Coordinates of N, CA, C and O in Angstrom, one line a residue:
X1 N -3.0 -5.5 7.0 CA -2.5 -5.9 5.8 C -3.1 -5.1 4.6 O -4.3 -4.9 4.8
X2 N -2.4 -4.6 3.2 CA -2.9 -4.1 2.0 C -2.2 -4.6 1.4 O -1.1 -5.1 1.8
X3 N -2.6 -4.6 -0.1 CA -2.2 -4.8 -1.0 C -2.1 -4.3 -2.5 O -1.6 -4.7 -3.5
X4 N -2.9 -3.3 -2.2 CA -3.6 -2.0 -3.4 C -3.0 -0.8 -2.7 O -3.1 -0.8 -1.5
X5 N -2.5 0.4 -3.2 CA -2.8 1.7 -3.1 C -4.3 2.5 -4.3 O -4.1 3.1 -5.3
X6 N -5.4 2.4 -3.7 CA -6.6 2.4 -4.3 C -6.6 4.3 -5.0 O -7.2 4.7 -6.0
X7 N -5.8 5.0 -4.1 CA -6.0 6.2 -4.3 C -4.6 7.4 -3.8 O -3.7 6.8 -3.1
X8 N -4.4 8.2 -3.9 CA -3.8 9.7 -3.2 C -3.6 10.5 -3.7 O -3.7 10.5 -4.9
X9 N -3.1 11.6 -3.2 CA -3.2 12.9 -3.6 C -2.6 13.7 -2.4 O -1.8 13.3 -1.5
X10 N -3.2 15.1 -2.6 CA -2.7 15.9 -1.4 C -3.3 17.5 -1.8 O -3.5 18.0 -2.9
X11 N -3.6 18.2 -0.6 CA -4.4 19.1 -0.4 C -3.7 19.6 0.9 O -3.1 19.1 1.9
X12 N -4.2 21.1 0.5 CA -3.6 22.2 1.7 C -2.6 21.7 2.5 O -2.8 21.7 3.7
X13 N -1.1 21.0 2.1 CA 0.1 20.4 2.8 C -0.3 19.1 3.4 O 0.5 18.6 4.2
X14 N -1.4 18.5 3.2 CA -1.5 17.1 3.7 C -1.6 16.2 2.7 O -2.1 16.5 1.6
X15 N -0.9 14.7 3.1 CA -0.7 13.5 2.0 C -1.8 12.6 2.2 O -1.9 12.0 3.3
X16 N -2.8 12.5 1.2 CA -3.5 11.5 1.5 C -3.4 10.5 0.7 O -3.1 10.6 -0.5
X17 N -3.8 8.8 1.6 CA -3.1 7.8 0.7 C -4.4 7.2 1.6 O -4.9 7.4 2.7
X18 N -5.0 6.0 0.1 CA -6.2 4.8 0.8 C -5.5 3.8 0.2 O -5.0 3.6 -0.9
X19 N -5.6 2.9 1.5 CA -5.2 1.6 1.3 C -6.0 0.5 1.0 O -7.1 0.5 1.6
X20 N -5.8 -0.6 0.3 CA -7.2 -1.6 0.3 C -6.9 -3.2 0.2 O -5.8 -3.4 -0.1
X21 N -7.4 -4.1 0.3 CA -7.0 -5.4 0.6 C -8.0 -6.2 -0.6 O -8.9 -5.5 -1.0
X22 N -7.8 -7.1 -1.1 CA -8.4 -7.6 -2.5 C -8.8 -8.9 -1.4 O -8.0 -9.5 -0.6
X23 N -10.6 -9.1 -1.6 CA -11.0 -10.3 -1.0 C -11.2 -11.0 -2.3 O -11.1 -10.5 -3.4
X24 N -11.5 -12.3 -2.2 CA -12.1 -13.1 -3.4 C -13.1 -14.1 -2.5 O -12.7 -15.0 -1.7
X25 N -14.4 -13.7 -3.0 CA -15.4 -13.9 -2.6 C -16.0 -14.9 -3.3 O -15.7 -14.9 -4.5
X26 N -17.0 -16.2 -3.0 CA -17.1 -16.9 -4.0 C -18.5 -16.8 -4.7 O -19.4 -17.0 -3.9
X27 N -18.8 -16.4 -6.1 CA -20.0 -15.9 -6.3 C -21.1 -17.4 -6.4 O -20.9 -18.2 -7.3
X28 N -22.0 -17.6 -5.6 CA -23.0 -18.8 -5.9 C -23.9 -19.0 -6.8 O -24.4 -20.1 -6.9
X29 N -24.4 -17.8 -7.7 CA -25.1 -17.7 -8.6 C -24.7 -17.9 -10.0 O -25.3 -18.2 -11.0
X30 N -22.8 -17.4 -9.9 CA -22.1 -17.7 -11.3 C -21.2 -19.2 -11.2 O -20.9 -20.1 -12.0
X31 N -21.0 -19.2 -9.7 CA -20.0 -20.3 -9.6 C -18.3 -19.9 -9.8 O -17.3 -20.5 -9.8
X32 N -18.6 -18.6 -9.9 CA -16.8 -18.2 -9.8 C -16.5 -17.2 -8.4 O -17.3 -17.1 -7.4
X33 N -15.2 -16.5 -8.6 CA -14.8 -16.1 -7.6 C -14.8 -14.7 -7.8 O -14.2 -14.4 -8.8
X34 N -15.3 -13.7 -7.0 CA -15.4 -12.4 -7.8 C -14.5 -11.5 -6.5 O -14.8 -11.5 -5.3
X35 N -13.3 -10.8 -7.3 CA -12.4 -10.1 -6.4 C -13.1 -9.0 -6.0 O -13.7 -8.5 -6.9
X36 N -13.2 -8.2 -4.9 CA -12.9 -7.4 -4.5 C -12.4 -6.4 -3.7 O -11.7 -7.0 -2.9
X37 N -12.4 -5.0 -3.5 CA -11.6 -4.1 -2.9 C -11.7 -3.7 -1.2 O -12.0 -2.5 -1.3
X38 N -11.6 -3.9 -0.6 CA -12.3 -3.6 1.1 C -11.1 -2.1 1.3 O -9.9 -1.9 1.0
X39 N -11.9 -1.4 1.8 CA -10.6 0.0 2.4 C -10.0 -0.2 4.0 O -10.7 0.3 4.9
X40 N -9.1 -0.7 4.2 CA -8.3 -0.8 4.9 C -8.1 0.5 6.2 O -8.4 0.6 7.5
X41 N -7.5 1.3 5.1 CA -7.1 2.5 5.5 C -6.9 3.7 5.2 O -7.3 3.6 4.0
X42 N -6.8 4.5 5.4 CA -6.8 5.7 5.0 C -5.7 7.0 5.8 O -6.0 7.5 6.9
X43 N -4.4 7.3 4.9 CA -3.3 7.6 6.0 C -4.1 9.3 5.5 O -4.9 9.7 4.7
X44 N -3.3 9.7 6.6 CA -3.7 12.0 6.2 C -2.6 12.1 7.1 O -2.6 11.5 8.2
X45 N -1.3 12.9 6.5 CA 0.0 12.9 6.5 C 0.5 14.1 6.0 O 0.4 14.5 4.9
X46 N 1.3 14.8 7.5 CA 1.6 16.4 6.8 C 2.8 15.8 5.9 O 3.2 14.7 5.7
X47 N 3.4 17.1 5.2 CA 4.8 16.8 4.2 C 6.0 16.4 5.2 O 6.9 15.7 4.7
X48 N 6.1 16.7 6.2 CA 7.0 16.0 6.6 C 7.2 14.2 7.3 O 8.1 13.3 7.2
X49 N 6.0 14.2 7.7 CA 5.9 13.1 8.0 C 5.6 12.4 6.7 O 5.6 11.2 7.1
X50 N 5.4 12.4 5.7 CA 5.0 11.5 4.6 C 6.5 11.5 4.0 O 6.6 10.3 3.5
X51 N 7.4 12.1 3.9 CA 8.7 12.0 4.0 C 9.6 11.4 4.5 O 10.7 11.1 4.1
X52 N 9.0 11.2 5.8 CA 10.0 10.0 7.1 C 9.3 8.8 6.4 O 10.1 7.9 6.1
X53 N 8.3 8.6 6.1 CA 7.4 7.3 5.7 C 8.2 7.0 4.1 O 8.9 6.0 4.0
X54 N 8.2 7.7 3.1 CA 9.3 7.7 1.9 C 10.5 6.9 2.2 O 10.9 5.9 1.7
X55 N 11.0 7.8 3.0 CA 12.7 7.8 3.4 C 12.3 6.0 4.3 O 12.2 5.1 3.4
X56 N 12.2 5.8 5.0 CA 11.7 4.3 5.6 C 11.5 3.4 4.7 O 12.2 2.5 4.3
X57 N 10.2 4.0 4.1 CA 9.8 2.2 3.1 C 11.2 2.2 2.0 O 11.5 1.1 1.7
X58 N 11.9 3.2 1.5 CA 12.7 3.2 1.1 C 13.9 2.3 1.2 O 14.6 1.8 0.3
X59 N 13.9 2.3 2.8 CA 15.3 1.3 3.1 C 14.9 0.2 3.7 O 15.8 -0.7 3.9
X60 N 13.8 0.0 4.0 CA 12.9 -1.6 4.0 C 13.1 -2.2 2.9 O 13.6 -3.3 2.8
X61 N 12.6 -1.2 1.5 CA 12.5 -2.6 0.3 C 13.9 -2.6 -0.5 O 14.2 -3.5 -1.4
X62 N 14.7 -1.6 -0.1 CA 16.3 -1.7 -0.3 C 16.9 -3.2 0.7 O 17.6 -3.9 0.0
X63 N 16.6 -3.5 1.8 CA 17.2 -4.1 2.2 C 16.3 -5.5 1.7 O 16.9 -6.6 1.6
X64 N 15.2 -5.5 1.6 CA 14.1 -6.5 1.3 C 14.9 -7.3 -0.4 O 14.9 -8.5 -0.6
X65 N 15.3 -6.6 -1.2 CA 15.5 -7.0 -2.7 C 16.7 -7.7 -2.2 O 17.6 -7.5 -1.4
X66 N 16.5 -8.7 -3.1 CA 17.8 -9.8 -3.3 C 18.7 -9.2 -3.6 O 18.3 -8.1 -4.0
X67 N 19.9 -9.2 -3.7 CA 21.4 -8.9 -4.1 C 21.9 -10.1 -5.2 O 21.4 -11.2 -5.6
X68 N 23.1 -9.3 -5.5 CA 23.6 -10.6 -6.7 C 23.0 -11.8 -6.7 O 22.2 -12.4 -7.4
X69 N 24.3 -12.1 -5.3 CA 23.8 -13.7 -4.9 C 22.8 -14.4 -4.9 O 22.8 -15.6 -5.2
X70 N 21.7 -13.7 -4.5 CA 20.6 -14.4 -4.3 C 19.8 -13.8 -2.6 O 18.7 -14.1 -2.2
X71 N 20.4 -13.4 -2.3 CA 20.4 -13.1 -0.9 C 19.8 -11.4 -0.3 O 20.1 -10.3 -0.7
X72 N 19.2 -11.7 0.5 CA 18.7 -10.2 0.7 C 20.1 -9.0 1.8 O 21.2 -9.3 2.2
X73 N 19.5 -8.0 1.9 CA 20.7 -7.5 2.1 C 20.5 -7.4 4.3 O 21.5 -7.0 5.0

């Protein structure tokens, strides 16, 4: 699971992407809750493959979004 894209870029035809997950830790000294970042992951992805991954999440969160009605697709 992530929830951050913490970072990316790209170099010599490869996609790099870091992923990261937000903990909330509880601090005992302040008494609050202090968020932070853990790295997950870390993709390294030639151009074409970071393109099938585009084209994909693409039609995941196309079908993921509600429609008029109310309703996903």
């Amino acid at each position: 699971f992530c929830n951050y894209v913490v970072s990316s870029g790209h170099y010599g035809g490869n996609v790099n992407i870091t992923l990261s997950v937000a903990r909330f830790t509880p601090n005992s000294d302040t008494g609050s809750v202090d968020p932070d970042l853990v790295i997950v992951s870390r993709l390294r992805l030639d151009l074409a493959c970071a393109q099938q991954l585009r084209d994909t999440l693409d039609k995941i969160i196309l079908q993921a979004l509600p429609t008029q009605n109310g309703t996903t697709h």
